[in-house]
Amino acid sequence: MVLSRGWAVFLVGVGVWTWVIWPRFAVAIWQDPRSWASGTVGDGAATSFLWVHALLIGASLVIGTTVGVLGIRAWFAARRRPGRTGA
């Protein structure tokens, strides 16, 4: 299947959006007192709150990266297609 350029741009946009949003969320989770057993940021053992969110953030970044790469590949595939309409 070859995607249109419009869908390729959308997928790249989703990948970029993922990398804009999730790292900031990671900082917010790190600074949340619920992430630490002592209630003080960076002090004591990490709680399940931190680990669950770290897993969520990691998985989201992997998925976003994959979607972005697929968008880039779709863009180049659309460029190579003979008789393309440019849509």
GROMACS .gro file of N, CA and C in nm:
model
  261
    1MET      N    1   0.084  -0.117   0.000
    1MET     CA    2   0.000   0.000   0.000
    1MET      C    3   0.089   0.124   0.000
    2VAL      N    4   0.053   0.220  -0.080
    2VAL     CA    5   0.125   0.346  -0.085
    2VAL      C    6   0.028   0.455  -0.040
    3LEU      N    7   0.071   0.532   0.058
    3LEU     CA    8  -0.012   0.639   0.111
    3LEU      C    9   0.006   0.766   0.030
    4SER      N   10  -0.094   0.851   0.033
    4SER     CA   11  -0.083   0.981  -0.033
    4SER      C   12   0.014   1.069   0.044
    5ARG      N   13   0.054   1.177  -0.018
    5ARG     CA   14   0.143   1.272   0.049
    5ARG      C   15   0.075   1.336   0.169
    6GLY      N   16  -0.054   1.357   0.158
    6GLY     CA   17  -0.128   1.415   0.270
    6GLY      C   18  -0.123   1.326   0.394
    7TRP      N   19  -0.144   1.197   0.376
    7TRP     CA   20  -0.134   1.104   0.489
    7TRP      C   21   0.009   1.093   0.539
    8ALA      N   22   0.105   1.100   0.449
    8ALA     CA   23   0.245   1.096   0.490
    8ALA      C   24   0.278   1.215   0.580
    9VAL      N   25   0.231   1.334   0.542
    9VAL     CA   26   0.255   1.453   0.623
    9VAL      C   27   0.186   1.439   0.758
   10PHE      N   28   0.065   1.385   0.758
   10PHE     CA   29  -0.007   1.363   0.884
   10PHE      C   30   0.072   1.271   0.977
   11LEU      N   31   0.124   1.160   0.924
   11LEU     CA   32   0.200   1.066   1.006
   11LEU      C   33   0.328   1.130   1.060
   12VAL      N   34   0.396   1.206   0.979
   12VAL     CA   35   0.516   1.276   1.026
   12VAL      C   36   0.477   1.375   1.136
   13GLY      N   37   0.367   1.444   1.117
   13GLY     CA   38   0.319   1.538   1.218
   13GLY      C   39   0.289   1.470   1.350
   14VAL      N   40   0.228   1.352   1.344
   14VAL     CA   41   0.200   1.276   1.467
   14VAL      C   42   0.331   1.239   1.536
   15GLY      N   43   0.429   1.196   1.458
   15GLY     CA   44   0.559   1.162   1.516
   15GLY      C   45   0.626   1.281   1.582
   16VAL      N   46   0.621   1.396   1.518
   16VAL     CA   47   0.680   1.517   1.576
   16VAL      C   48   0.603   1.558   1.701
   17TRP      N   49   0.470   1.555   1.694
   17TRP     CA   50   0.386   1.590   1.808
   17TRP      C   51   0.420   1.504   1.929
   18THR      N   52   0.441   1.376   1.905
   18THR     CA   53   0.476   1.283   2.012
   18THR      C   54   0.604   1.328   2.082
   19TRP      N   55   0.703   1.367   2.004
   19TRP     CA   56   0.831   1.408   2.062
   19TRP      C   57   0.826   1.547   2.124
   20VAL      N   58   0.725   1.625   2.091
   20VAL     CA   59   0.708   1.756   2.156
   20VAL      C   60   0.639   1.739   2.291
   21ILE      N   61   0.539   1.653   2.298
   21ILE     CA   62   0.453   1.640   2.416
   21ILE      C   63   0.513   1.549   2.524
   22TRP      N   64   0.553   1.428   2.488
   22TRP     CA   65   0.589   1.328   2.590
   22TRP      C   66   0.713   1.360   2.672
   23PRO      N   67   0.818   1.417   2.616
   23PRO     CA   68   0.932   1.452   2.703
   23PRO      C   69   0.893   1.554   2.811
   24ARG      N   70   0.807   1.649   2.777
   24ARG     CA   71   0.762   1.746   2.878
   24ARG      C   72   0.681   1.677   2.986
   25PHE      N   73   0.599   1.581   2.946
   25PHE     CA   74   0.522   1.503   3.042
   25PHE      C   75   0.616   1.424   3.133
   26ALA      N   76   0.724   1.371   3.076
   26ALA     CA   77   0.821   1.296   3.156
   26ALA      C   78   0.882   1.384   3.265
   27VAL      N   79   0.914   1.508   3.231
   27VAL     CA   80   0.968   1.601   3.330
   27VAL      C   81   0.865   1.625   3.441
   28ALA      N   82   0.739   1.643   3.404
   28ALA     CA   83   0.634   1.666   3.503
   28ALA      C   84   0.617   1.546   3.596
   29ILE      N   85   0.625   1.425   3.543
   29ILE     CA   86   0.614   1.305   3.626
   29ILE      C   87   0.734   1.294   3.719
   30TRP      N   88   0.853   1.322   3.667
   30TRP     CA   89   0.975   1.316   3.749
   30TRP      C   90   0.965   1.412   3.867
   31GLN      N   91   0.908   1.529   3.845
   31GLN     CA   92   0.900   1.631   3.949
   31GLN      C   93   0.778   1.615   4.041
   32ASP      N   94   0.695   1.518   4.015
   32ASP     CA   95   0.577   1.493   4.098
   32ASP      C   96   0.619   1.419   4.225
   33PRO      N   97   0.582   1.468   4.342
   33PRO     CA   98   0.620   1.401   4.467
   33PRO      C   99   0.568   1.257   4.478
   34ARG      N  100   0.462   1.226   4.406
   34ARG     CA  101   0.409   1.088   4.409
   34ARG      C  102   0.503   0.988   4.343
   35SER      N  103   0.601   1.038   4.268
   35SER     CA  104   0.697   0.951   4.200
   35SER      C  105   0.804   0.897   4.294
   36TRP      N  106   0.813   0.951   4.416
   36TRP     CA  107   0.921   0.917   4.508
   36TRP      C  108   0.865   0.873   4.642
   37ALA      N  109   0.923   0.768   4.697
   37ALA     CA  110   0.875   0.710   4.822
   37ALA      C  111   0.879   0.810   4.937
   38SER      N  112   0.978   0.897   4.935
   38SER     CA  113   0.991   0.994   5.044
   38SER      C  114   0.900   1.116   5.026
   39GLY      N  115   0.844   1.131   4.907
   39GLY     CA  116   0.763   1.249   4.878
   39GLY      C  117   0.845   1.369   4.837
   40THR      N  118   0.978   1.353   4.835
   40THR     CA  119   1.069   1.459   4.793
   40THR      C  120   1.127   1.421   4.657
   41VAL      N  121   1.122   1.512   4.565
   41VAL     CA  122   1.166   1.484   4.428
   41VAL      C  123   1.312   1.439   4.426
   42GLY      N  124   1.334   1.324   4.364
   42GLY     CA  125   1.468   1.270   4.350
   42GLY      C  126   1.525   1.202   4.472
   43ASP      N  127   1.446   1.194   4.578
   43ASP     CA  128   1.494   1.137   4.704
   43ASP      C  129   1.416   1.009   4.734
   44GLY      N  130   1.486   0.905   4.768
   44GLY     CA  131   1.421   0.778   4.799
   44GLY      C  132   1.398   0.694   4.675
   45ALA      N  133   1.330   0.584   4.696
   45ALA     CA  134   1.304   0.490   4.587
   45ALA      C  135   1.192   0.541   4.496
   46ALA      N  136   1.202   0.504   4.369
   46ALA     CA  137   1.096   0.538   4.274
   46ALA      C  138   0.973   0.454   4.306
   47THR      N  139   0.856   0.514   4.292
   47THR     CA  140   0.731   0.443   4.320
   47THR      C  141   0.676   0.382   4.191
   48SER      N  142   0.572   0.301   4.206
   48SER     CA  143   0.508   0.242   4.089
   48SER      C  144   0.445   0.351   4.001
   49PHE      N  145   0.407   0.463   4.060
   49PHE     CA  146   0.355   0.577   3.984
   49PHE      C  147   0.458   0.620   3.879
   50LEU      N  148   0.583   0.633   3.920
   50LEU     CA  149   0.689   0.672   3.827
   50LEU      C  150   0.713   0.564   3.723
   51TRP      N  151   0.723   0.438   3.765
   51TRP     CA  152   0.753   0.330   3.672
   51TRP      C  153   0.644   0.310   3.569
   52VAL      N  154   0.518   0.318   3.611
   52VAL     CA  155   0.408   0.301   3.516
   52VAL      C  156   0.409   0.414   3.413
   53HIS      N  157   0.431   0.536   3.459
   53HIS     CA  158   0.434   0.648   3.366
   53HIS      C  159   0.558   0.643   3.276
   54ALA      N  160   0.670   0.597   3.330
   54ALA     CA  161   0.790   0.582   3.247
   54ALA      C  162   0.766   0.482   3.135
   55LEU      N  163   0.699   0.373   3.166
   55LEU     CA  164   0.666   0.273   3.065
   55LEU      C  165   0.571   0.332   2.960
   56LEU      N  166   0.471   0.404   3.005
   56LEU     CA  167   0.377   0.470   2.913
   56LEU      C  168   0.450   0.568   2.822
   57ILE      N  169   0.536   0.649   2.878
   57ILE     CA  170   0.610   0.747   2.800
   57ILE      C  171   0.703   0.679   2.701
   58GLY      N  172   0.775   0.577   2.746
   58GLY     CA  173   0.865   0.503   2.657
   58GLY      C  174   0.791   0.439   2.541
   59ALA      N  175   0.680   0.373   2.571
   59ALA     CA  176   0.601   0.309   2.465
   59ALA      C  177   0.547   0.413   2.368
   60SER      N  178   0.501   0.526   2.418
   60SER     CA  179   0.447   0.631   2.331
   60SER      C  180   0.554   0.688   2.240
   61LEU      N  181   0.675   0.706   2.293
   61LEU     CA  182   0.784   0.757   2.209
   61LEU      C  183   0.824   0.656   2.101
   62VAL      N  184   0.823   0.529   2.135
   62VAL     CA  185   0.855   0.426   2.034
   62VAL      C  186   0.747   0.424   1.925
   63ILE      N  187   0.621   0.428   1.966
   63ILE     CA  188   0.512   0.427   1.869
   63ILE      C  189   0.515   0.554   1.784
   64GLY      N  190   0.535   0.668   1.847
   64GLY     CA  191   0.542   0.794   1.772
   64GLY      C  192   0.658   0.798   1.674
   65THR      N  193   0.771   0.745   1.716
   65THR     CA  194   0.886   0.738   1.626
   65THR      C  195   0.856   0.648   1.507
   66THR      N  196   0.795   0.534   1.534
   66THR     CA  197   0.760   0.440   1.427
   66THR      C  198   0.664   0.505   1.328
   67VAL      N  199   0.562   0.573   1.379
   67VAL     CA  200   0.465   0.639   1.293
   67VAL      C  201   0.533   0.748   1.210
   68GLY      N  202   0.622   0.825   1.271
   68GLY     CA  203   0.694   0.928   1.198
   68GLY      C  204   0.783   0.872   1.088
   69VAL      N  205   0.852   0.764   1.118
   69VAL     CA  206   0.937   0.699   1.018
   69VAL      C  207   0.852   0.645   0.903
   70LEU      N  208   0.739   0.585   0.935
   70LEU     CA  209   0.649   0.537   0.830
   70LEU      C  210   0.600   0.654   0.744
   71GLY      N  211   0.574   0.767   0.806
   71GLY     CA  212   0.533   0.884   0.730
   71GLY      C  213   0.641   0.932   0.635
   72ILE      N  214   0.765   0.933   0.682
   72ILE     CA  215   0.877   0.973   0.596
   72ILE      C  216   0.893   0.876   0.480
   73ARG      N  217   0.883   0.748   0.510
   73ARG     CA  218   0.893   0.647   0.403
   73ARG      C  219   0.779   0.661   0.303
   74ALA      N  220   0.659   0.691   0.353
   74ALA     CA  221   0.543   0.708   0.264
   74ALA      C  222   0.563   0.831   0.175
   75TRP      N  223   0.621   0.937   0.232
   75TRP     CA  224   0.647   1.058   0.154
   75TRP      C  225   0.739   1.027   0.036
   76PHE      N  226   0.849   0.956   0.064
   76PHE     CA  227   0.942   0.923  -0.043
   76PHE      C  228   0.883   0.823  -0.142
   77ALA      N  229   0.801   0.732  -0.095
   77ALA     CA  230   0.736   0.637  -0.186
   77ALA      C  231   0.639   0.710  -0.278
   78ALA      N  232   0.569   0.810  -0.227
   78ALA     CA  233   0.476   0.888  -0.309
   78ALA      C  234   0.552   0.969  -0.414
   79ARG      N  235   0.671   1.013  -0.381
   79ARG     CA  236   0.753   1.089  -0.477
   79ARG      C  237   0.800   1.000  -0.592
   80ARG      N  238   0.825   0.873  -0.564
   80ARG     CA  239   0.876   0.780  -0.666
   80ARG      C  240   0.765   0.726  -0.756
   81ARG      N  241   0.641   0.738  -0.712
   81ARG     CA  242   0.529   0.679  -0.785
   81ARG      C  243   0.509   0.750  -0.919
   82PRO      N  244   0.504   0.675  -1.028
   82PRO     CA  245   0.478   0.740  -1.158
   82PRO      C  246   0.331   0.784  -1.165
   83GLY      N  247   0.308   0.896  -1.231
   83GLY     CA  248   0.172   0.944  -1.249
   83GLY      C  249   0.107   0.993  -1.122
   84ARG      N  250   0.188   1.041  -1.029
   84ARG     CA  251   0.132   1.087  -0.901
   84ARG      C  252   0.049   1.211  -0.924
   85THR      N  253  -0.049   1.228  -0.837
   85THR     CA  254  -0.138   1.343  -0.848
   85THR      C  255  -0.096   1.456  -0.757
   86GLY      N  256  -0.006   1.427  -0.663
   86GLY     CA  257   0.040   1.528  -0.570
   86GLY      C  258  -0.051   1.546  -0.450
   87ALA      N  259  -0.151   1.462  -0.440
   87ALA     CA  260  -0.247   1.475  -0.327
   87ALA      C  261  -0.195   1.411  -0.203
   0.00000   0.00000   0.00000
